Coordinates of C-alpha atoms in Angstrom, one line a residue:
M1 CA 85.0 91.5 143.4
R2 CA 86.0 91.7 139.8
D3 CA 89.1 90.3 138.4
S4 CA 91.8 92.9 137.4
N5 CA 92.1 91.2 133.9
S6 CA 88.4 91.7 133.2
E7 CA 88.7 95.3 134.2
I8 CA 91.6 95.8 131.8
K9 CA 89.6 94.1 129.0
D10 CA 86.6 96.3 129.7
D11 CA 88.7 99.4 129.7
M12 CA 90.3 98.3 126.4
E13 CA 86.9 97.6 124.8
K14 CA 85.7 101.0 125.9
G15 CA 88.8 102.6 124.6
N16 CA 88.4 100.9 121.2
Q17 CA 84.8 102.0 121.0
D18 CA 85.9 105.6 121.9
A19 CA 88.6 105.4 119.2
S20 CA 86.2 104.1 116.6
N21 CA 83.7 106.9 117.5
R22 CA 86.4 109.5 117.2
S23 CA 87.4 108.1 113.8
K24 CA 83.8 108.3 112.6
K25 CA 83.6 111.9 113.7
K26 CA 86.9 112.7 111.9
K27 CA 85.5 111.0 108.7
S28 CA 82.4 113.1 108.8
I29 CA 84.4 116.3 109.4
I30 CA 86.6 115.5 106.4
F31 CA 83.6 114.5 104.2
D32 CA 81.9 117.8 105.0
E33 CA 85.0 119.9 104.6
E34 CA 84.5 120.8 100.9
F35 CA 81.0 122.2 101.7
T36 CA 82.2 124.4 104.6
I37 CA 85.0 126.3 102.9
D38 CA 85.0 130.0 103.6
P39 CA 85.0 132.1 100.4
A40 CA 87.7 134.4 101.8
T41 CA 89.9 131.3 102.5
A42 CA 89.4 130.0 99.0
K43 CA 90.3 133.3 97.4
S44 CA 93.4 133.6 99.5
K45 CA 94.5 130.0 98.7
I46 CA 93.9 130.7 95.0
E47 CA 96.0 133.8 95.1
E48 CA 98.8 132.1 97.1
N49 CA 98.9 129.1 94.8
R50 CA 98.8 131.5 91.8
K51 CA 101.9 133.3 93.0
K52 CA 103.7 130.0 93.6
L53 CA 102.7 128.7 90.2
G54 CA 104.0 131.9 88.6
N55 CA 107.4 131.5 90.3
M56 CA 107.6 127.9 89.2
S57 CA 106.6 128.7 85.6
F58 CA 109.4 131.3 85.5
A59 CA 111.8 128.6 86.8
I60 CA 110.6 126.1 84.3
L61 CA 111.0 128.6 81.5
L62 CA 114.6 129.5 82.5
L63 CA 115.6 125.8 83.0
S64 CA 114.1 125.0 79.6
I65 CA 116.2 127.7 77.9
G66 CA 119.2 126.4 79.8
I67 CA 118.6 122.9 78.5
D68 CA 119.1 124.1 75.0
I69 CA 122.7 125.0 75.6
S70 CA 123.8 121.6 74.2
H71 CA 123.6 121.5 70.4
V72 CA 125.0 118.0 70.1
R73 CA 121.9 116.1 71.2
A74 CA 118.4 117.4 70.9
F75 CA 116.6 117.5 74.2
P76 CA 112.8 117.7 74.1
S77 CA 111.7 121.3 73.5
Y78 CA 108.1 121.1 74.8
N79 CA 109.3 122.3 78.1
I80 CA 109.6 125.9 76.8
A81 CA 106.0 125.7 75.6
L82 CA 104.9 124.4 79.0
G83 CA 106.7 127.2 80.8
L84 CA 105.0 129.8 78.6
W85 CA 101.6 128.1 78.9
T86 CA 101.9 128.0 82.7
W87 CA 103.0 131.7 82.8
Y88 CA 100.0 132.6 80.6
V89 CA 97.5 130.6 82.7
V90 CA 98.9 132.3 85.9
H91 CA 98.4 135.8 84.6
F92 CA 95.1 134.9 82.9
S93 CA 93.6 133.4 86.1
G94 CA 94.9 136.4 88.1
R95 CA 92.8 138.8 86.0
N96 CA 89.7 136.6 85.6
Q97 CA 89.0 134.9 88.9
N98 CA 85.3 135.3 88.2
A99 CA 85.6 133.5 84.9
V100 CA 85.9 130.0 86.4
K101 CA 84.3 128.4 83.4
K102 CA 87.1 129.7 81.2
V103 CA 90.1 129.2 83.6
V104 CA 89.4 125.7 85.0
P105 CA 89.5 123.9 81.6
V106 CA 92.7 125.7 80.6
L107 CA 94.2 124.9 84.0
S108 CA 93.0 121.2 83.7
G109 CA 94.6 121.0 80.2
L110 CA 97.8 122.3 81.7
C111 CA 97.7 119.7 84.4
W112 CA 97.3 116.9 81.8
A113 CA 100.1 118.3 79.6
M114 CA 102.4 118.6 82.6
F115 CA 101.6 115.0 83.6
A116 CA 102.3 113.8 80.1
S117 CA 105.5 115.8 79.9
V118 CA 106.8 114.3 83.2
I119 CA 106.1 110.8 81.8
S120 CA 107.9 111.7 78.6
D121 CA 110.8 113.1 80.5
V122 CA 111.2 109.9 82.5
I123 CA 111.2 107.9 79.3
F124 CA 113.7 110.2 77.7
C125 CA 116.0 110.0 80.8
S126 CA 115.7 106.2 80.9
V127 CA 116.5 105.8 77.2
W128 CA 119.3 108.4 76.8
G129 CA 120.5 109.1 80.3
S130 CA 123.2 106.4 80.6
E131 CA 124.6 107.3 77.2
I132 CA 124.8 111.0 78.1
V133 CA 126.3 110.4 81.5
N134 CA 129.0 108.0 80.1
G135 CA 129.8 110.5 77.4
V136 CA 132.7 113.0 77.3
I137 CA 130.9 116.3 76.5
F138 CA 130.3 118.4 79.6
S139 CA 127.5 120.5 78.0
L140 CA 125.4 117.3 77.5
K141 CA 125.8 116.3 81.2
F142 CA 125.0 119.9 82.3
S143 CA 121.9 119.9 80.0
L144 CA 120.8 116.5 81.4
S145 CA 121.1 117.8 85.0
L146 CA 119.0 120.9 84.1
F147 CA 116.5 118.6 82.3
I148 CA 116.1 116.4 85.5
I149 CA 115.7 119.5 87.7
N150 CA 113.1 120.8 85.3
M151 CA 111.3 117.5 85.4
L152 CA 111.2 117.6 89.2
G153 CA 110.1 121.3 89.1
K154 CA 107.0 120.3 87.2
I155 CA 105.7 118.2 90.2
P156 CA 105.0 121.3 92.4
C157 CA 103.4 123.0 89.4
L158 CA 101.0 120.0 89.1
Y159 CA 100.2 120.3 92.8
F160 CA 99.6 124.1 92.8
S161 CA 97.5 123.7 89.6
T162 CA 95.3 121.0 91.0
Q163 CA 94.9 123.0 94.3
N164 CA 93.8 126.0 92.3
I165 CA 91.3 123.9 90.3
Y166 CA 89.8 122.6 93.6
Y167 CA 89.5 126.0 95.2
M168 CA 88.1 127.6 92.1
K169 CA 85.4 124.9 91.8
C170 CA 84.6 125.3 95.5
L171 CA 84.4 129.0 95.1
N172 CA 82.1 128.6 92.1
D173 CA 79.9 126.2 94.1
L174 CA 79.6 128.7 96.9
R175 CA 78.5 131.4 94.5
K176 CA 75.6 129.3 93.2

């Protein structure tokens, strides 16, 4: 007759082996995922992300225009250019989904520019933020709050852009 402790240990070892086998199976499924994407799914994801990116580009453009309300201190004005660039990329990629070789580099450049602008925005806020908050002028405080909202709005734009790059490359690989 076996000891109950040894039975428990055996069951735990079997459970650990089963758990490790399941994790290996999950890893192999995740690894093979990029090769098993359905073209219809990729196209729908590209279109969905394109619409979201279009909405965010319009919001970035409006917030960037709102930032320029304050004429006392100059806020960085590259945000307007980024909003226009994002809007252009969204409409360009909507018309030319087959021209992946043209859209992906432009979208990648946009991602790098957005990333650099977020870093620049953080630096601007850390340098001038305390002086603006402690100041008296309300329009500066309002512009700073719009600037911070704009900075946070660029993060979803980065996400949707990188997702579109991924799905466009997958769709391009499936066509080959």
